[in-house]
Amino acid sequence: MDSDIAEGLALFKKSLHHLECSPDEMCKGSKFEGAFCHVFVLFGASGDLAKKKTYPALWGLYRDGLLPENTKFFGYARSALTIEDLKDHCRTFVNVKPDEETKYNNFWSKHFYIQGSYTQLTDFHKLNEILSSYEPENGANRMFYLALPPTVFEAVTANLRKSCVSKKGWTRIIVEKPFGHDDASSEKLSHHLASLFSEEQVFRIDHYLGKEMVQNLMILRFGNGLFSPTWNRLFVASVQITFKEPFGTEGRGGYFDKFGIIRDVMQNHLLQILSLVAMEKPCSIHPDDIRNEKVKVLKCIKPIKLDDVVLGQYVGNPNGKTEEERKGYLDDPTVPKDSVTPTYCTALLKIDNERWDGVPFILRCGKALNERKAVIRIQYNDVPGDIFDKQCKRNELVIRVQPDEAVYVKMMTKTPGMSFDMEETELDLTYSNRYKGVKLPDAYERLILDVFCGSQMHFVRSDELAEAWRIFTPLLHQIEKERIKPVPYLYGSRGPIEGDEITKRGNYKYYGSYKWLQ
């Protein structure tokens, strides 16, 4: 193992202190009960999520020696495939160095594939028989990853409960979003899962909770005397959480049109980040203590009103450099021509508690924008008693989630030289500079490993999910019932100008003069 990988793995192990096992115990497999057999079953093995995210994450964990030694992998889907087919499908999305080819082949030698339906109980009896035939007499722990459309969630989980739970080990279910379509459908799904499995067995995965900088929020907030005392309404003017993608639906608009940007990004990813930014200090780093505080702060947010939202839908940019950029959302042949589904949204939220009373929280997300970026901005109040003739600009703590992970503080300083002018600069922790050559783990790698270890810290609990839907469901129903028409914006722009206006309402000052130098 070269030095870069070794350093990255060491950093990864350090980051896993919150798990039920220590990093050393985990990597040796002792918390995994030594050589006790573990079985990982991936439903939807033939789909995009499996080949782009799940299989590459499993390979990364296997490559770095982070999985129990006796782990077997089973793919399950309706398609007639072989292991070689799966291996070929995934090859584009995995990073395999020349000296890792043997290990990569060994990884796939531990895989098996089963063709079957998602609704027929007899196919699940067959699955159980096959799993049992590969398990030792003392049994195995079983994980079932549902990389499936929500239409088959209930059938699959019911059949798993009837046929495939482990008899001599534990059973864990990993569920991908969307977790329902609104509060009623989400509650129905939650009740269904609760009738089959305990909350400790269900892992609702939101991959944003596995990202390095999102996980770093806990340390930044509660491990630094510099930030913690100022993390409140007395010092903070505004909080903005932004998610931007530089591409459109790219032929997948038919799927996206069922959900829209609010369900796809804001109700889950951005609200999860908000809860970590705004929650009170938990009494410990135990998963339930953290998730209790996330639920408490979500309960303090009233349902969003349409007056506090800007909806947008991208249109083709006639000056676009590519054919894709010259096409709008409605030009996607899979999208209904009269669709009013938003591809952009800015929303203004308020948290009615002592810490955040009066501080606006701005959530902003969209497709076909000018860049790829996910960032958290904590903007501080203006300096009182200005003696610099209004030259001072607000300080800002910026947590850059992706790409180019970084934490930096925007601050004012004297311009070097003989003058007494001032300019914006930063105190900068850019990971690529500070941790040169260090490999940051993929979000899915971290979260799948958490499932093996039984840590639910970075997974969504049912009451947390219910609060998230409570906040957004009235808005979503109003948009759909009244067919609210979104504001058009050009592909590759910053989004509709109305989004900037609502940001100003949120007491966020954008100067346009600062440039972050990586």
Short mmCIF file of C-alpha atoms in Angstrom, two decimals:
data_model
loop_
_atom_site.label_atom_id
_atom_site.label_comp_id
_atom_site.label_asym_id
_atom_site.label_seq_id
_atom_site.Cartn_x
_atom_site.Cartn_y
_atom_site.Cartn_z
CA MET A 1 0.00 0.00 0.00
CA ASP A 2 1.59 3.34 -1.05
CA SER A 3 2.07 6.19 1.44
CA ASP A 4 -0.85 8.30 0.17
CA ILE A 5 -3.34 5.47 0.57
CA ALA A 6 -1.87 4.56 3.96
CA GLU A 7 -2.21 8.16 5.19
CA GLY A 8 -5.73 8.41 3.86
CA LEU A 9 -6.74 5.13 5.50
CA ALA A 10 -5.26 6.29 8.80
CA LEU A 11 -7.30 9.48 8.63
CA PHE A 12 -10.41 7.47 7.75
CA LYS A 13 -9.91 5.19 10.75
CA LYS A 14 -9.54 8.20 13.06
CA SER A 15 -12.86 9.54 11.80
CA LEU A 16 -14.66 6.37 12.85
CA HIS A 17 -14.33 6.81 16.62
CA HIS A 18 -18.09 7.24 16.98
CA LEU A 19 -18.85 3.70 15.90
CA GLU A 20 -19.72 0.90 18.29
CA CYS A 21 -16.23 -0.52 17.71
CA SER A 22 -12.88 1.20 17.77
CA PRO A 23 -11.12 1.74 14.40
CA ASP A 24 -8.56 -0.97 15.14
CA GLU A 25 -11.19 -3.41 16.34
CA MET A 26 -13.32 -2.66 13.32
CA CYS A 27 -10.53 -3.09 10.81
CA LYS A 28 -9.41 -6.32 12.45
CA GLY A 29 -12.99 -7.54 12.42
CA SER A 30 -13.15 -8.21 16.16
CA LYS A 31 -16.35 -6.20 16.61
CA PHE A 32 -17.67 -8.16 13.66
CA GLU A 33 -17.41 -11.23 15.89
CA GLY A 34 -14.16 -12.37 14.34
CA ALA A 35 -14.76 -14.63 11.39
CA PHE A 36 -18.55 -14.59 11.76
CA CYS A 37 -20.08 -14.58 8.30
CA HIS A 38 -21.62 -11.37 6.92
CA VAL A 39 -23.92 -11.34 3.90
CA PHE A 40 -24.62 -8.19 1.88
CA VAL A 41 -27.59 -8.45 -0.51
CA LEU A 42 -28.04 -5.67 -3.07
CA PHE A 43 -31.55 -5.42 -4.52
CA GLY A 44 -31.60 -3.53 -7.81
CA ALA A 45 -28.12 -4.79 -8.66
CA SER A 46 -28.62 -4.02 -12.35
CA GLY A 47 -29.54 -0.35 -11.80
CA ASP A 48 -27.63 2.92 -12.06
CA LEU A 49 -27.33 3.46 -8.31
CA ALA A 50 -25.77 0.03 -7.84
CA LYS A 51 -23.14 0.38 -10.54
CA LYS A 52 -22.32 4.06 -9.89
CA LYS A 53 -22.37 4.15 -6.09
CA THR A 54 -22.98 0.91 -4.20
CA TYR A 55 -20.58 -1.49 -5.92
CA PRO A 56 -17.76 1.11 -6.09
CA ALA A 57 -18.24 1.78 -2.36
CA LEU A 58 -18.12 -1.92 -1.52
CA TRP A 59 -14.96 -2.27 -3.60
CA GLY A 60 -13.36 0.68 -1.80
CA LEU A 61 -14.08 -0.85 1.61
CA TYR A 62 -12.82 -4.26 0.50
CA ARG A 63 -9.68 -2.76 -1.06
CA ASP A 64 -8.80 -0.92 2.15
CA GLY A 65 -9.42 -3.96 4.37
CA LEU A 66 -12.32 -2.39 6.24
CA LEU A 67 -14.85 -5.21 5.87
CA PRO A 68 -15.10 -8.42 7.90
CA GLU A 69 -12.92 -11.06 6.29
CA ASN A 70 -15.79 -13.50 5.80
CA THR A 71 -18.17 -11.28 3.81
CA LYS A 72 -20.19 -12.47 0.83
CA PHE A 73 -22.06 -10.27 -1.66
CA PHE A 74 -25.27 -11.15 -3.48
CA GLY A 75 -26.79 -9.11 -6.29
CA TYR A 76 -30.52 -9.48 -6.90
CA ALA A 77 -32.55 -8.04 -9.80
CA ARG A 78 -35.11 -8.98 -12.42
CA SER A 79 -32.57 -8.88 -15.26
CA ALA A 80 -30.79 -12.00 -16.52
CA LEU A 81 -27.16 -11.16 -15.67
CA THR A 82 -23.91 -12.85 -14.72
CA ILE A 83 -21.22 -11.69 -12.33
CA GLU A 84 -19.09 -10.79 -15.33
CA ASP A 85 -21.91 -8.61 -16.62
CA LEU A 86 -22.07 -6.76 -13.30
CA LYS A 87 -18.30 -6.41 -13.23
CA ASP A 88 -18.30 -4.90 -16.73
CA HIS A 89 -21.16 -2.52 -15.88
CA CYS A 90 -19.30 -1.19 -12.85
CA ARG A 91 -15.82 -0.92 -14.36
CA THR A 92 -16.29 2.65 -15.59
CA PHE A 93 -17.19 3.84 -12.08
CA VAL A 94 -14.50 2.15 -9.98
CA ASN A 95 -10.91 3.23 -9.51
CA VAL A 96 -8.62 0.22 -9.82
CA LYS A 97 -4.86 0.77 -10.01
CA PRO A 98 -2.75 -1.63 -12.08
CA ASP A 99 -1.33 -3.28 -8.96
CA GLU A 100 -4.86 -3.82 -7.58
CA GLU A 101 -6.17 -6.00 -10.40
CA THR A 102 -5.66 -9.25 -8.48
CA LYS A 103 -7.42 -7.86 -5.44
CA TYR A 104 -10.23 -6.52 -7.64
CA ASN A 105 -10.73 -9.97 -9.15
CA ASN A 106 -10.75 -11.49 -5.65
CA PHE A 107 -13.42 -8.97 -4.67
CA TRP A 108 -15.70 -10.14 -7.47
CA SER A 109 -14.99 -13.80 -6.67
CA LYS A 110 -16.96 -13.21 -3.46
CA HIS A 111 -20.03 -12.11 -5.46
CA PHE A 112 -23.07 -14.07 -6.53
CA TYR A 113 -26.06 -13.05 -8.61
CA ILE A 114 -29.70 -14.10 -8.33
CA GLN A 115 -32.44 -13.30 -10.81
CA GLY A 116 -35.91 -12.89 -9.33
CA SER A 117 -38.98 -10.74 -8.98
CA TYR A 118 -39.65 -8.22 -6.22
CA THR A 119 -43.23 -9.25 -5.50
CA GLN A 120 -43.31 -13.08 -5.60
CA LEU A 121 -42.79 -14.63 -2.17
CA THR A 122 -41.55 -17.86 -3.77
CA ASP A 123 -38.55 -15.98 -5.20
CA PHE A 124 -37.65 -14.80 -1.71
CA HIS A 125 -37.88 -18.35 -0.37
CA LYS A 126 -35.44 -19.26 -3.11
CA LEU A 127 -33.18 -16.35 -2.13
CA ASN A 128 -33.16 -17.50 1.48
CA GLU A 129 -32.24 -21.05 0.44
CA ILE A 130 -29.33 -19.77 -1.65
CA LEU A 131 -28.08 -17.49 1.15
CA SER A 132 -28.30 -20.33 3.66
CA SER A 133 -26.35 -22.65 1.36
CA TYR A 134 -23.39 -20.25 1.43
CA GLU A 135 -23.55 -19.56 5.16
CA PRO A 136 -21.80 -21.66 7.82
CA GLU A 137 -23.77 -23.71 10.34
CA ASN A 138 -23.44 -21.03 13.02
CA GLY A 139 -25.32 -18.60 10.79
CA ALA A 140 -24.60 -15.13 9.45
CA ASN A 141 -25.47 -11.47 9.82
CA ARG A 142 -27.51 -10.23 6.88
CA MET A 143 -27.80 -6.78 5.29
CA PHE A 144 -30.32 -5.98 2.57
CA TYR A 145 -29.70 -2.84 0.53
CA LEU A 146 -32.81 -1.63 -1.34
CA ALA A 147 -31.52 0.29 -4.38
CA LEU A 148 -35.06 0.15 -5.74
CA PRO A 149 -37.91 2.43 -6.82
CA PRO A 150 -40.34 3.17 -3.96
CA THR A 151 -43.15 1.33 -5.76
CA VAL A 152 -41.70 -2.01 -4.64
CA PHE A 153 -40.44 -1.04 -1.16
CA GLU A 154 -43.41 -2.49 0.66
CA ALA A 155 -43.51 -5.76 -1.26
CA VAL A 156 -39.77 -6.36 -0.91
CA THR A 157 -39.59 -5.58 2.81
CA ALA A 158 -42.68 -7.71 3.54
CA ASN A 159 -41.19 -10.63 1.65
CA LEU A 160 -37.84 -10.19 3.40
CA ARG A 161 -39.55 -10.30 6.79
CA LYS A 162 -41.40 -13.49 5.88
CA SER A 163 -38.50 -15.34 4.30
CA CYS A 164 -35.02 -13.90 4.67
CA VAL A 165 -34.29 -12.66 8.19
CA SER A 166 -31.21 -14.19 9.77
CA LYS A 167 -31.98 -17.00 12.20
CA LYS A 168 -28.66 -16.89 14.08
CA GLY A 169 -27.43 -13.32 13.53
CA TRP A 170 -28.76 -9.80 13.07
CA THR A 171 -30.69 -8.42 10.08
CA ARG A 172 -30.41 -4.81 8.83
CA ILE A 173 -32.36 -3.07 6.06
CA ILE A 174 -30.88 -0.13 4.11
CA VAL A 175 -33.48 2.06 2.41
CA GLU A 176 -32.67 4.70 -0.23
CA LYS A 177 -34.65 7.92 -0.71
CA PRO A 178 -37.25 8.97 -1.65
CA PHE A 179 -38.82 8.14 1.71
CA GLY A 180 -42.33 8.84 0.51
CA HIS A 181 -43.84 11.62 -1.59
CA ASP A 182 -45.39 13.70 1.20
CA ASP A 183 -46.20 13.41 4.90
CA ALA A 184 -49.00 10.86 4.41
CA SER A 185 -47.07 8.52 2.11
CA SER A 186 -43.97 8.80 4.29
CA GLU A 187 -45.99 7.96 7.41
CA LYS A 188 -47.52 4.99 5.62
CA LEU A 189 -44.07 3.69 4.64
CA SER A 190 -42.68 4.29 8.15
CA HIS A 191 -45.58 2.40 9.75
CA HIS A 192 -45.09 -0.42 7.27
CA LEU A 193 -41.39 -0.73 8.08
CA ALA A 194 -42.10 -0.45 11.82
CA SER A 195 -44.52 -3.37 11.57
CA LEU A 196 -41.75 -5.54 10.13
CA PHE A 197 -38.49 -4.35 11.68
CA SER A 198 -37.34 -2.40 14.72
CA GLU A 199 -35.98 1.13 14.29
CA GLU A 200 -32.51 -0.22 15.10
CA GLN A 201 -32.73 -2.51 12.06
CA VAL A 202 -33.71 0.20 9.55
CA PHE A 203 -31.03 2.44 8.01
CA ARG A 204 -32.51 5.28 5.90
CA ILE A 205 -29.57 6.44 3.86
CA ASP A 206 -29.02 10.07 2.88
CA HIS A 207 -25.57 10.09 1.29
CA TYR A 208 -25.02 13.75 2.18
CA LEU A 209 -24.71 12.71 5.82
CA GLY A 210 -21.65 10.68 4.82
CA LYS A 211 -19.76 13.58 3.27
CA GLU A 212 -16.57 14.63 5.03
CA MET A 213 -17.48 18.26 5.62
CA VAL A 214 -21.02 17.46 6.80
CA GLN A 215 -19.55 15.07 9.36
CA ASN A 216 -17.05 17.78 10.32
CA LEU A 217 -19.87 20.07 11.46
CA MET A 218 -20.02 18.38 14.86
CA ILE A 219 -16.30 18.97 15.48
CA LEU A 220 -16.33 22.55 14.19
CA ARG A 221 -19.33 23.51 16.30
CA PHE A 222 -18.69 21.74 19.57
CA GLY A 223 -14.92 21.20 19.53
CA ASN A 224 -13.81 24.82 19.11
CA GLY A 225 -14.10 27.59 21.68
CA LEU A 226 -13.66 30.06 18.83
CA PHE A 227 -16.95 29.21 17.06
CA SER A 228 -19.27 27.75 19.68
CA PRO A 229 -19.92 30.97 21.68
CA THR A 230 -20.82 32.96 18.55
CA TRP A 231 -23.12 30.32 17.00
CA ASN A 232 -26.37 32.14 17.82
CA ARG A 233 -28.67 35.09 17.06
CA LEU A 234 -26.45 37.58 18.93
CA PHE A 235 -23.67 37.20 16.36
CA VAL A 236 -25.12 35.53 13.26
CA ALA A 237 -27.00 37.61 10.69
CA SER A 238 -27.96 34.86 8.25
CA VAL A 239 -27.28 31.23 7.34
CA GLN A 240 -27.30 30.06 3.74
CA ILE A 241 -27.05 26.44 2.57
CA THR A 242 -26.58 26.04 -1.18
CA PHE A 243 -26.56 23.08 -3.56
CA LYS A 244 -25.82 23.78 -7.24
CA GLU A 245 -25.47 21.44 -10.21
CA PRO A 246 -24.13 22.61 -13.60
CA PHE A 247 -26.14 20.06 -15.60
CA GLY A 248 -29.82 19.46 -16.35
CA THR A 249 -31.86 16.30 -16.37
CA GLU A 250 -29.95 14.88 -19.37
CA GLY A 251 -32.73 12.59 -20.58
CA ARG A 252 -33.84 11.53 -17.09
CA GLY A 253 -36.45 14.27 -16.77
CA GLY A 254 -39.30 11.76 -16.72
CA TYR A 255 -38.03 10.43 -13.38
CA PHE A 256 -37.13 13.87 -12.01
CA ASP A 257 -40.53 15.29 -12.99
CA LYS A 258 -42.25 13.02 -10.47
CA PHE A 259 -40.36 14.65 -7.62
CA GLY A 260 -38.90 18.07 -8.49
CA ILE A 261 -35.98 19.83 -6.86
CA ILE A 262 -37.66 20.28 -3.45
CA ARG A 263 -38.21 16.56 -2.93
CA ASP A 264 -34.97 15.61 -4.69
CA VAL A 265 -32.61 17.86 -2.73
CA MET A 266 -34.13 20.39 -0.34
CA GLN A 267 -36.45 18.30 1.85
CA ASN A 268 -33.67 15.80 2.56
CA HIS A 269 -30.06 16.86 1.88
CA LEU A 270 -30.35 20.55 2.72
CA LEU A 271 -32.68 20.11 5.68
CA GLN A 272 -30.38 17.47 7.12
CA ILE A 273 -27.47 19.91 6.92
CA LEU A 274 -29.61 22.65 8.46
CA SER A 275 -30.47 20.43 11.42
CA LEU A 276 -26.77 19.78 12.09
CA VAL A 277 -25.93 23.47 11.77
CA ALA A 278 -28.77 24.62 14.04
CA MET A 279 -29.24 21.88 16.65
CA GLU A 280 -28.30 22.26 20.31
CA LYS A 281 -25.26 20.51 21.73
CA PRO A 282 -26.11 16.84 22.37
CA CYS A 283 -25.23 15.34 25.75
CA SER A 284 -22.94 12.83 24.01
CA ILE A 285 -21.98 11.62 20.55
CA HIS A 286 -24.24 8.60 20.87
CA PRO A 287 -26.35 8.39 17.68
CA ASP A 288 -29.70 8.79 19.46
CA ASP A 289 -28.50 11.79 21.46
CA ILE A 290 -27.51 13.52 18.22
CA ARG A 291 -30.69 12.57 16.38
CA ASN A 292 -32.81 13.72 19.36
CA GLU A 293 -31.35 17.20 19.01
CA LYS A 294 -31.93 17.21 15.24
CA VAL A 295 -35.60 16.38 15.81
CA LYS A 296 -35.93 19.12 18.45
CA VAL A 297 -34.69 21.85 16.13
CA LEU A 298 -36.86 20.64 13.23
CA LYS A 299 -39.90 20.89 15.51
CA CYS A 300 -39.13 24.59 15.91
CA ILE A 301 -39.56 25.25 12.16
CA LYS A 302 -43.02 26.16 10.92
CA PRO A 303 -44.25 24.86 7.54
CA ILE A 304 -42.85 26.92 4.66
CA LYS A 305 -45.18 29.39 2.97
CA LEU A 306 -45.25 30.08 -0.76
CA ASP A 307 -44.47 33.77 -0.11
CA ASP A 308 -41.07 32.70 1.25
CA VAL A 309 -40.15 30.61 -1.80
CA VAL A 310 -38.89 31.26 -5.33
CA LEU A 311 -39.40 28.45 -7.84
CA GLY A 312 -37.52 28.27 -11.14
CA GLN A 313 -37.30 26.07 -14.23
CA TYR A 314 -34.33 26.26 -16.59
CA VAL A 315 -34.69 27.13 -20.26
CA GLY A 316 -32.19 26.65 -23.04
CA ASN A 317 -29.32 29.10 -23.33
CA PRO A 318 -28.95 30.16 -26.99
CA ASN A 319 -25.30 31.01 -26.30
CA GLY A 320 -24.58 27.64 -24.70
CA LYS A 321 -21.40 25.88 -25.77
CA THR A 322 -22.99 22.42 -25.97
CA GLU A 323 -26.24 21.11 -27.35
CA GLU A 324 -27.31 20.17 -23.83
CA GLU A 325 -26.86 23.77 -22.64
CA ARG A 326 -29.03 25.03 -25.47
CA LYS A 327 -31.91 22.81 -24.33
CA GLY A 328 -34.39 23.67 -21.61
CA TYR A 329 -36.11 21.37 -19.14
CA LEU A 330 -39.22 21.15 -21.32
CA ASP A 331 -37.06 20.15 -24.31
CA ASP A 332 -36.33 16.83 -22.59
CA PRO A 333 -38.56 14.35 -24.49
CA THR A 334 -39.32 12.48 -21.26
CA VAL A 335 -40.81 15.62 -19.62
CA PRO A 336 -44.47 16.64 -20.20
CA LYS A 337 -44.56 19.81 -22.32
CA ASP A 338 -46.80 21.60 -19.81
CA SER A 339 -44.76 20.59 -16.74
CA VAL A 340 -44.49 23.16 -13.96
CA THR A 341 -42.05 21.03 -11.94
CA PRO A 342 -39.37 23.31 -10.44
CA THR A 343 -35.71 22.63 -11.17
CA TYR A 344 -34.66 25.47 -8.83
CA CYS A 345 -35.83 26.63 -5.42
CA THR A 346 -34.78 29.19 -2.84
CA ALA A 347 -36.67 29.02 0.46
CA LEU A 348 -36.56 31.17 3.58
CA LEU A 349 -37.00 29.39 6.92
CA LYS A 350 -37.14 30.61 10.52
CA ILE A 351 -36.31 28.62 13.63
CA ASP A 352 -38.47 29.66 16.57
CA ASN A 353 -36.20 28.98 19.50
CA GLU A 354 -33.97 30.99 21.83
CA ARG A 355 -30.74 30.39 19.91
CA TRP A 356 -31.99 31.33 16.44
CA ASP A 357 -34.93 33.67 16.97
CA GLY A 358 -34.93 36.17 14.08
CA VAL A 359 -32.05 34.59 12.13
CA PRO A 360 -33.09 33.68 8.55
CA PHE A 361 -32.02 30.31 7.17
CA ILE A 362 -31.83 30.28 3.38
CA LEU A 363 -31.97 26.99 1.48
CA ARG A 364 -31.01 27.23 -2.18
CA CYS A 365 -30.70 24.49 -4.78
CA GLY A 366 -31.00 24.01 -8.50
CA LYS A 367 -30.04 22.23 -11.69
CA ALA A 368 -28.40 23.69 -14.83
CA LEU A 369 -26.72 26.45 -12.84
CA ASN A 370 -23.31 28.06 -13.33
CA GLU A 371 -21.22 25.66 -11.24
CA ARG A 372 -21.13 22.52 -9.14
CA LYS A 373 -21.03 23.46 -5.49
CA ALA A 374 -22.47 22.60 -2.09
CA VAL A 375 -21.63 25.12 0.60
CA ILE A 376 -22.74 26.36 4.04
CA ARG A 377 -22.35 30.08 4.78
CA ILE A 378 -22.62 31.45 8.31
CA GLN A 379 -22.65 35.22 7.82
CA TYR A 380 -21.98 37.37 10.90
CA ASN A 381 -23.52 40.71 11.84
CA ASP A 382 -22.03 44.00 10.70
CA VAL A 383 -19.29 45.37 12.94
CA PRO A 384 -20.89 47.86 15.36
CA GLY A 385 -19.41 51.34 15.71
CA ASP A 386 -17.99 51.56 12.18
CA ILE A 387 -14.85 53.77 12.03
CA PHE A 388 -13.81 52.74 8.50
CA ASP A 389 -16.36 54.70 6.46
CA LYS A 390 -18.48 51.64 5.60
CA GLN A 391 -15.60 49.77 3.98
CA CYS A 392 -16.00 46.72 6.21
CA LYS A 393 -17.79 43.71 4.79
CA ARG A 394 -19.35 41.01 6.90
CA ASN A 395 -17.27 38.17 8.24
CA GLU A 396 -18.38 34.77 7.01
CA LEU A 397 -17.60 31.21 8.02
CA VAL A 398 -17.74 29.10 4.86
CA ILE A 399 -17.90 25.30 4.93
CA ARG A 400 -17.43 23.98 1.42
CA VAL A 401 -18.97 20.50 1.23
CA GLN A 402 -18.10 19.80 -2.41
CA PRO A 403 -16.03 19.99 -4.50
CA ASP A 404 -12.63 21.06 -3.05
CA GLU A 405 -13.55 20.49 0.60
CA ALA A 406 -12.59 23.47 2.74
CA VAL A 407 -13.36 25.58 5.79
CA TYR A 408 -12.46 29.24 5.61
CA VAL A 409 -13.32 32.48 7.37
CA LYS A 410 -13.79 35.59 5.24
CA MET A 411 -12.33 38.56 7.10
CA MET A 412 -11.10 42.11 6.58
CA THR A 413 -7.42 42.95 6.61
CA LYS A 414 -5.18 45.84 5.68
CA THR A 415 -4.00 45.81 2.07
CA PRO A 416 -0.22 45.21 2.06
CA GLY A 417 1.84 48.29 1.33
CA MET A 418 2.03 51.95 2.31
CA SER A 419 -1.71 52.63 2.09
CA PHE A 420 -4.25 52.17 4.87
CA ASP A 421 -6.80 50.51 2.60
CA MET A 422 -8.55 47.28 3.50
CA GLU A 423 -9.61 44.18 1.57
CA GLU A 424 -11.32 40.83 2.04
CA THR A 425 -9.13 37.81 2.66
CA GLU A 426 -9.48 34.50 4.49
CA LEU A 427 -8.20 32.18 7.16
CA ASP A 428 -8.16 29.08 5.03
CA LEU A 429 -8.27 25.35 5.67
CA THR A 430 -8.44 23.85 2.20
CA TYR A 431 -8.18 20.09 2.54
CA SER A 432 -6.20 19.56 -0.66
CA ASN A 433 -3.50 21.89 0.72
CA ARG A 434 -3.53 20.90 4.38
CA TYR A 435 -3.89 17.15 3.79
CA LYS A 436 -1.91 16.65 0.61
CA GLY A 437 -2.31 13.18 -0.87
CA VAL A 438 -4.88 12.13 1.72
CA LYS A 439 -7.76 10.10 0.30
CA LEU A 440 -11.10 11.21 1.70
CA PRO A 441 -13.56 8.32 1.88
CA ASP A 442 -16.56 8.32 -0.41
CA ALA A 443 -19.83 9.09 1.39
CA TYR A 444 -21.31 5.71 0.48
CA GLU A 445 -18.21 3.91 1.76
CA ARG A 446 -18.54 5.59 5.13
CA LEU A 447 -22.28 4.94 5.43
CA ILE A 448 -22.16 1.30 4.34
CA LEU A 449 -19.39 0.72 6.86
CA ASP A 450 -21.62 2.30 9.51
CA VAL A 451 -24.27 -0.32 8.69
CA PHE A 452 -21.75 -3.13 9.19
CA CYS A 453 -20.84 -1.58 12.56
CA GLY A 454 -24.42 -0.83 13.59
CA SER A 455 -23.97 2.94 14.00
CA GLN A 456 -27.06 4.95 13.04
CA MET A 457 -25.55 8.38 13.75
CA HIS A 458 -25.62 9.38 10.09
CA PHE A 459 -28.95 7.84 9.15
CA VAL A 460 -32.43 9.35 9.26
CA ARG A 461 -34.76 8.30 12.07
CA SER A 462 -38.50 7.97 11.49
CA ASP A 463 -39.52 10.93 13.71
CA GLU A 464 -36.87 13.08 12.04
CA LEU A 465 -38.31 12.16 8.66
CA ALA A 466 -41.84 12.99 9.82
CA GLU A 467 -40.77 16.48 10.89
CA ALA A 468 -39.05 17.11 7.56
CA TRP A 469 -42.21 16.23 5.65
CA ARG A 470 -44.34 18.33 8.01
CA ILE A 471 -42.29 21.39 7.05
CA PHE A 472 -42.54 20.87 3.28
CA THR A 473 -45.79 19.01 2.56
CA PRO A 474 -48.21 22.00 2.65
CA LEU A 475 -45.98 23.89 0.19
CA LEU A 476 -45.65 20.89 -2.13
CA HIS A 477 -49.41 20.31 -2.16
CA GLN A 478 -50.09 23.97 -2.89
CA ILE A 479 -47.59 24.02 -5.77
CA GLU A 480 -49.20 20.94 -7.31
CA LYS A 481 -52.83 21.90 -6.67
CA GLU A 482 -52.50 25.45 -7.99
CA ARG A 483 -49.91 24.51 -10.64
CA ILE A 484 -47.64 27.35 -9.61
CA LYS A 485 -45.62 28.33 -12.64
CA PRO A 486 -41.86 28.51 -11.99
CA VAL A 487 -39.75 31.48 -13.08
CA PRO A 488 -37.63 30.68 -16.18
CA TYR A 489 -33.84 31.00 -15.92
CA LEU A 490 -31.08 30.40 -18.44
CA TYR A 491 -29.09 27.17 -18.41
CA GLY A 492 -25.69 28.02 -16.92
CA SER A 493 -26.84 31.12 -15.00
CA ARG A 494 -26.93 31.74 -11.24
CA GLY A 495 -30.68 31.10 -11.33
CA PRO A 496 -33.62 33.51 -11.43
CA ILE A 497 -32.99 37.05 -10.19
CA GLU A 498 -35.95 36.61 -7.84
CA GLY A 499 -33.82 34.11 -5.92
CA ASP A 500 -31.30 36.85 -5.18
CA GLU A 501 -34.11 39.10 -3.98
CA ILE A 502 -35.37 36.56 -1.45
CA THR A 503 -31.78 36.06 -0.29
CA LYS A 504 -31.61 39.80 0.43
CA ARG A 505 -34.83 39.43 2.41
CA GLY A 506 -33.01 36.77 4.37
CA ASN A 507 -30.49 39.40 5.56
CA TYR A 508 -27.67 37.88 3.52
CA LYS A 509 -25.35 40.43 1.93
CA TYR A 510 -23.71 39.45 -1.33
CA TYR A 511 -20.88 41.80 -2.32
CA GLY A 512 -19.53 40.07 -5.42
CA SER A 513 -16.01 41.32 -4.65
CA TYR A 514 -14.50 38.32 -2.85
CA LYS A 515 -12.55 35.67 -4.72
CA TRP A 516 -11.58 32.43 -3.01
CA LEU A 517 -8.03 31.50 -4.02
CA GLN A 518 -7.51 27.75 -3.75
#
